[in-house]
GROMACS .gro file of C-alpha atoms in nm:
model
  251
    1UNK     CA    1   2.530  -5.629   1.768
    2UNK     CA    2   2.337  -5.841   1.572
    3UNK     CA    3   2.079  -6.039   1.694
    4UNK     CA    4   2.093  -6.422   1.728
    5UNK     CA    5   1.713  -6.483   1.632
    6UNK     CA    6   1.455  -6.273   1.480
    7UNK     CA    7   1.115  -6.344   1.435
    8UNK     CA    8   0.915  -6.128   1.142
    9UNK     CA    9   0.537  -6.126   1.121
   10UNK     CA   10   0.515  -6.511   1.211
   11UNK     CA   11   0.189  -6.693   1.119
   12UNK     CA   12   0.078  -7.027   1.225
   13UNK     CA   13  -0.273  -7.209   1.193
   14UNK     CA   14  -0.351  -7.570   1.220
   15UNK     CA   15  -0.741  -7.585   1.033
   16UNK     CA   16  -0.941  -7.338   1.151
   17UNK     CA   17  -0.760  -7.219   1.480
   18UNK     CA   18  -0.502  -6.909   1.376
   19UNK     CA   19  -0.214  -6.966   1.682
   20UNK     CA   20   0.035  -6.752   1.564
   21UNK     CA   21  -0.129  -6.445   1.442
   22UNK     CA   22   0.168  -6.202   1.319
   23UNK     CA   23   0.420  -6.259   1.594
   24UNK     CA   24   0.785  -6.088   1.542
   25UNK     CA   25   1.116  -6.109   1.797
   26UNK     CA   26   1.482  -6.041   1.824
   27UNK     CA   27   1.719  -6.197   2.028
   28UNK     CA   28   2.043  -6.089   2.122
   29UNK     CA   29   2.349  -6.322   2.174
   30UNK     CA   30   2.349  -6.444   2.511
   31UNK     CA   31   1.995  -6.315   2.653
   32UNK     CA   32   1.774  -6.538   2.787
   33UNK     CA   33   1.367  -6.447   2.711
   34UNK     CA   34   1.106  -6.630   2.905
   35UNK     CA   35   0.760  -6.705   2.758
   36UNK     CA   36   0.503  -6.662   3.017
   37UNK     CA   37   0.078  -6.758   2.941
   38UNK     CA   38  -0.170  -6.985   2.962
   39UNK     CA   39  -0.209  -7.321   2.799
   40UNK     CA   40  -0.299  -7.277   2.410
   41UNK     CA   41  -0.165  -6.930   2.371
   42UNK     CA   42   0.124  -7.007   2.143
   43UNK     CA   43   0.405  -7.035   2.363
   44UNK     CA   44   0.528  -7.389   2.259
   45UNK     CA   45   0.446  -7.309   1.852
   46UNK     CA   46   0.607  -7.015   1.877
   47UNK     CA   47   0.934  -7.220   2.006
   48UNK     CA   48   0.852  -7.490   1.756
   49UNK     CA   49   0.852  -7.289   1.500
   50UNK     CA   50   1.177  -7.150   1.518
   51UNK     CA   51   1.348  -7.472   1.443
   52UNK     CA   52   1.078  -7.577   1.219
   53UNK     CA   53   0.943  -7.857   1.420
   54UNK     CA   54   0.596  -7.646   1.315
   55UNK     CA   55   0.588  -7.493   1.024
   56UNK     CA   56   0.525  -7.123   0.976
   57UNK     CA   57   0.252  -7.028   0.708
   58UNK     CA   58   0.416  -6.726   0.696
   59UNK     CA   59   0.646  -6.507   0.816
   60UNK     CA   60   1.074  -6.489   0.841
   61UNK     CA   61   1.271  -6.689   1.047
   62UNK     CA   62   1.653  -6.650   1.110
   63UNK     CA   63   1.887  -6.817   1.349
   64UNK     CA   64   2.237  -6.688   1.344
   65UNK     CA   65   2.189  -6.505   0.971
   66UNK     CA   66   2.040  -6.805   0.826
   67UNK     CA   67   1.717  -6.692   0.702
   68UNK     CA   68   1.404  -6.873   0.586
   69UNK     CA   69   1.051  -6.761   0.446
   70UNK     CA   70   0.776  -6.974   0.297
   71UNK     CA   71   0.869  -6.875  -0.065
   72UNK     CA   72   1.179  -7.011  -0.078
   73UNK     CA   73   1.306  -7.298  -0.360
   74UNK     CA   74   1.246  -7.598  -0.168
   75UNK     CA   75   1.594  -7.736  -0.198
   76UNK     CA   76   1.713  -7.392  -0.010
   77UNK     CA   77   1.489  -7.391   0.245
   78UNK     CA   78   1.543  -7.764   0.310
   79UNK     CA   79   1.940  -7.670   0.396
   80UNK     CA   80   1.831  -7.361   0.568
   81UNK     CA   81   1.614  -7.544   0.793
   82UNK     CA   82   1.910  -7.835   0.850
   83UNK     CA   83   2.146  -7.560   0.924
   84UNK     CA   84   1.920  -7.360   1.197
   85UNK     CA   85   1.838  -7.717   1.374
   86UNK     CA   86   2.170  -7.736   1.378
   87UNK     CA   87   2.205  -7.426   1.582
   88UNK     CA   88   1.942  -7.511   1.798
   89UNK     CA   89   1.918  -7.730   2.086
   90UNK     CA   90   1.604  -7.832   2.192
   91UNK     CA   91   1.420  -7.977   2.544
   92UNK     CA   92   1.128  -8.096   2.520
   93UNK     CA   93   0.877  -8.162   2.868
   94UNK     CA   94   0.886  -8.533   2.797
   95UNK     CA   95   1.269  -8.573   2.757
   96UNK     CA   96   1.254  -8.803   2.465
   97UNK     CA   97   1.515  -9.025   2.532
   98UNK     CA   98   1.598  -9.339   2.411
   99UNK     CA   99   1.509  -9.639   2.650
  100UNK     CA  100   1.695  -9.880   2.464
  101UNK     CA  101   2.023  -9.670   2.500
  102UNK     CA  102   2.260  -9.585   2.841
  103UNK     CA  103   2.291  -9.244   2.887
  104UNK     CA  104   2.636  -9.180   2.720
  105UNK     CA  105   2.513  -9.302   2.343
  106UNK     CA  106   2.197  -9.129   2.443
  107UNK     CA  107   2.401  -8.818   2.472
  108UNK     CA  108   2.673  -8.900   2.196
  109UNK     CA  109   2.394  -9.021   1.907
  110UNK     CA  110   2.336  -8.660   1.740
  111UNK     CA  111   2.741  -8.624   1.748
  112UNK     CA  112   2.760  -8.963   1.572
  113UNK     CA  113   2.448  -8.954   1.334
  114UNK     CA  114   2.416  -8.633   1.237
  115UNK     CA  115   2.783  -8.463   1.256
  116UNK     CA  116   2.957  -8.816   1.212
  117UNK     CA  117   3.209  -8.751   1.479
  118UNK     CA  118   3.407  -9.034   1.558
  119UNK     CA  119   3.299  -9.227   1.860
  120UNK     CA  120   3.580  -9.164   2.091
  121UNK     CA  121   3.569  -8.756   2.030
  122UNK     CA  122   3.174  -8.826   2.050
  123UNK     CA  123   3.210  -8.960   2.406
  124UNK     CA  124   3.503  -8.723   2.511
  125UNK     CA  125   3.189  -8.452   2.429
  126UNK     CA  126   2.915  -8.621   2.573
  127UNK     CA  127   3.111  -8.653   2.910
  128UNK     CA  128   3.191  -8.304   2.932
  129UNK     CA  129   2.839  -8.218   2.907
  130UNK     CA  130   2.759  -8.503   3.173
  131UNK     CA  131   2.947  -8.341   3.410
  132UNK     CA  132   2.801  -8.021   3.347
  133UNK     CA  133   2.460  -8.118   3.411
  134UNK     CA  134   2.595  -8.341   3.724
  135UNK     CA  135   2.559  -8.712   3.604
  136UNK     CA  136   2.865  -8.861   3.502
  137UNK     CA  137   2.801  -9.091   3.760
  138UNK     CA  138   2.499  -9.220   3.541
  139UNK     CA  139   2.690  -9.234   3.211
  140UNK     CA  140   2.626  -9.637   3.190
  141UNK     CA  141   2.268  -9.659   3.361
  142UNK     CA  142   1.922  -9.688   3.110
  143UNK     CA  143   1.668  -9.418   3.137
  144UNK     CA  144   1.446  -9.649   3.337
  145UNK     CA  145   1.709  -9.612   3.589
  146UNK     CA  146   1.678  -9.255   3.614
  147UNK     CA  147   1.459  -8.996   3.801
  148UNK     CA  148   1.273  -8.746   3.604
  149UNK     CA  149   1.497  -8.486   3.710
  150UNK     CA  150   1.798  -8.683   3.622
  151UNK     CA  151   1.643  -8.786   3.251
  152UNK     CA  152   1.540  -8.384   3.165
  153UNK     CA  153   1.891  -8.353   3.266
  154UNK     CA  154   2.045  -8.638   3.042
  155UNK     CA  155   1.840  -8.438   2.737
  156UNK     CA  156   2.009  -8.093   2.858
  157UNK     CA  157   2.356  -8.251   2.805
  158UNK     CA  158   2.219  -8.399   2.497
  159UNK     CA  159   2.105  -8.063   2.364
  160UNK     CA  160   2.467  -7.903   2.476
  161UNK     CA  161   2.674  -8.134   2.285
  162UNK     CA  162   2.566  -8.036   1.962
  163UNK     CA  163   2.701  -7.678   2.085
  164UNK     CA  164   2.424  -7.470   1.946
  165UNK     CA  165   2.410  -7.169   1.924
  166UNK     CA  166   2.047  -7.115   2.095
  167UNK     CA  167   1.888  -7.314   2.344
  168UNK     CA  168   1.469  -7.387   2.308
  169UNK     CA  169   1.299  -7.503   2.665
  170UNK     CA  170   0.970  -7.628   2.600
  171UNK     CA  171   0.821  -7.614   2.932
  172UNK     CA  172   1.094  -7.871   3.059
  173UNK     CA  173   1.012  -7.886   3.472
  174UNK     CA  174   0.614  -7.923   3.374
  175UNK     CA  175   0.655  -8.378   3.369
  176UNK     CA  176   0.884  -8.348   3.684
  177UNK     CA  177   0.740  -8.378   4.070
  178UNK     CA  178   0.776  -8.033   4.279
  179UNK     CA  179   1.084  -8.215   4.443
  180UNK     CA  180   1.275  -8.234   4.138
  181UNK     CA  181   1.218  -7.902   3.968
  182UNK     CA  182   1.480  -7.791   4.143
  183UNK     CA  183   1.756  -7.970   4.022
  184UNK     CA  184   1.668  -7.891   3.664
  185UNK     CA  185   1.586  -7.503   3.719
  186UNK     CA  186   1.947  -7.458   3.867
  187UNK     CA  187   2.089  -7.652   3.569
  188UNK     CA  188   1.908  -7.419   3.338
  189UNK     CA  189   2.020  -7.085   3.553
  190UNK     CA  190   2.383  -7.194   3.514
  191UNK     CA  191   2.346  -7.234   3.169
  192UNK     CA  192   2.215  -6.820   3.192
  193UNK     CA  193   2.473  -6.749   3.384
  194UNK     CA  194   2.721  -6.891   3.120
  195UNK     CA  195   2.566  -6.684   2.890
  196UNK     CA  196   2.380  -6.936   2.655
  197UNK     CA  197   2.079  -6.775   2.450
  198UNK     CA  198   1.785  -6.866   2.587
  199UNK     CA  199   1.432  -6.932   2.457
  200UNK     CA  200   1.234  -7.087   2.807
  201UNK     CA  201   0.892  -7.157   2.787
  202UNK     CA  202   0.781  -7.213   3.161
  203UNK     CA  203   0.529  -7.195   3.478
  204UNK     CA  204   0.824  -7.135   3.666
  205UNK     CA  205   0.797  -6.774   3.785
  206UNK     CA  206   1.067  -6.806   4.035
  207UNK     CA  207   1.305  -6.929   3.734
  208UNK     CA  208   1.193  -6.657   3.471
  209UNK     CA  209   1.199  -6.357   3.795
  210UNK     CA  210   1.538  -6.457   3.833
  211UNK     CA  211   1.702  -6.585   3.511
  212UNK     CA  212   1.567  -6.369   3.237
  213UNK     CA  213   1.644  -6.061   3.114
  214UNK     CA  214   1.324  -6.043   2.942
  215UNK     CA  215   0.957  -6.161   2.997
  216UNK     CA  216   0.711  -6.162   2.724
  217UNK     CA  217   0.332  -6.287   2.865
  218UNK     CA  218   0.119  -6.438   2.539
  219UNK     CA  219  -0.228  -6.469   2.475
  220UNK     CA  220  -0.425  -6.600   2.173
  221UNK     CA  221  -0.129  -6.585   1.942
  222UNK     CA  222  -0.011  -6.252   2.040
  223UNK     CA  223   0.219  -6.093   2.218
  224UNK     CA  224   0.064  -5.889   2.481
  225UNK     CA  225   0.363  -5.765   2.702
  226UNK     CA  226   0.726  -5.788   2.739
  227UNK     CA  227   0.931  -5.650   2.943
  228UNK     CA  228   1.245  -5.657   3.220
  229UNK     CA  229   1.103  -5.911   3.500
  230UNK     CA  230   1.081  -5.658   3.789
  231UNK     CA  231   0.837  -5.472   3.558
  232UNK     CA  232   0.636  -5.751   3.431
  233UNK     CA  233   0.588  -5.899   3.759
  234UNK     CA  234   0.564  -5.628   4.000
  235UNK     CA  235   0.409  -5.358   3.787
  236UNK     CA  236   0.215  -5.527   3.480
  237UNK     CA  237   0.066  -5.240   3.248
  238UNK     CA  238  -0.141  -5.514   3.080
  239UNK     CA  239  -0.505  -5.605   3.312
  240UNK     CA  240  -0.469  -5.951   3.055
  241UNK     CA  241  -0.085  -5.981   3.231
  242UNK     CA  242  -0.241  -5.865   3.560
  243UNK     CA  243  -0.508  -6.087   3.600
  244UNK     CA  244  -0.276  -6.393   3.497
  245UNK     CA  245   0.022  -6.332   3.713
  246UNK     CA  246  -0.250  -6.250   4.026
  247UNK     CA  247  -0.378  -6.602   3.972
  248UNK     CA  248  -0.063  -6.796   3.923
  249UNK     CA  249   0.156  -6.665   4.157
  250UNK     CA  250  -0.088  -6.665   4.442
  251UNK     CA  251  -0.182  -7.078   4.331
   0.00000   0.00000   0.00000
């Protein structure tokens, strides 16, 4: 099978700090890989990068055979880049909705703006996803109305509606209260259980024990180890993994 995403010798620096430093991954369809490390070790670049939201300095990316490298024409690699994003769906921790807008057109706007779907099909989408994620109750209420936990969900459905092909979790319980982690978390493990491909970056260890079929802990731009959870967490080769998972799973 061939993979869904695969990451060759990936570079990054912004000035003087090198975050990426060489960093390469495959995905297969419908696995779900959880990036694991401590603040500033490339876990959220890494996931930026593969829709281009950073750009790599070097390095191959490809998302569903649609391959990009720094040396391409720039009118190439401009379509290349539109046509991964859209095969991408991304959270962010910060949700990133639209205040202005009720939840429906906040869920319908990529359909309408970007794959000019008529509204009516637009909506008949967004709902679906609404009721996936448990809200179509909330369809006509504003963000401001919303808990966090309901809003992260709102930009779940929002991501899902563009049916992409991979979905990118940028650390998306890390703005909520404990209380409403929850809600989210089993949103995201139904979404595993589905089989959507899955790129999480998280603190949840609970989620990524349970969820993933692979762990991969990073430090200073690297990847240090991957491997099935059971191994990573109850039998880390790494001391770097060790002393990491000692300290976050016992605070």
């Amino acid at each position: 099978m061939e993979p869904i995403v695969r990451l060759v010798d990936l570079h990054k620096r912004f000035d003087a700090l090198h975050v990426l430093k060489g960093v390469s991954l495959t995905v297969q369809p419908r696995e779900v890989i959880c990036l694991i490390g401590r603040s500033g070790s490339g876990k959220s670049t890494l996931l930026r990068a593969i829709n281009f939201l950073e750009e790599p300095d070097a390095g191959l990316v490809e998302v569903d055979g649609i391959a990009v490298t720094p040396d391409l024409p720039a009118k190439a690699r401009r379509q290349r880049i539109h046509d991964i994003r859209l095969r991408t769906g991304m959270v962010f921790q910060d949700f990133n909705l639209f205040p202005h807008k009720s939840v429906i057109d906040n869920v319908i706007e990529a359909l309408l703006v970007v794959k000019r779907m008529p509204k009516t099909q637009a909506v008949e989408i967004g709902e679906s996803f609404l009721r996936k994620v448990g809200l179509i109750d909330k369809r006509d209420e504003y963000p401001s109305r919303l808990s966090g936990g309901q809003k992260q969900r709102v930009a779940i459905a929002r991501a899902l509606a563009m049916e992409p092909k991979v979905m990118l979790f940028d650390e998306p319980t890390s703005a909520l209260d404990p209380e409403l982690i929850g809600e989210v978390v089993k949103v995201m493990e139904d979404l595993a259980n589905d089989g959507m491909t899955m790129l999480v970056v998280t603190h949840e260890m609970s989620f990524a024990r349970d969820a993933a079929d692979r762990v991969i802990f990073m430090e200073g731009g690297v990847f240090v180890e991957e491997g099935r959870p059971d191994d990573i967490f109850t039998a880390p080769r790494d001391p770097r993994t060790q002393q990491f998972l000692q300290r976050y799973l016992k605070g």
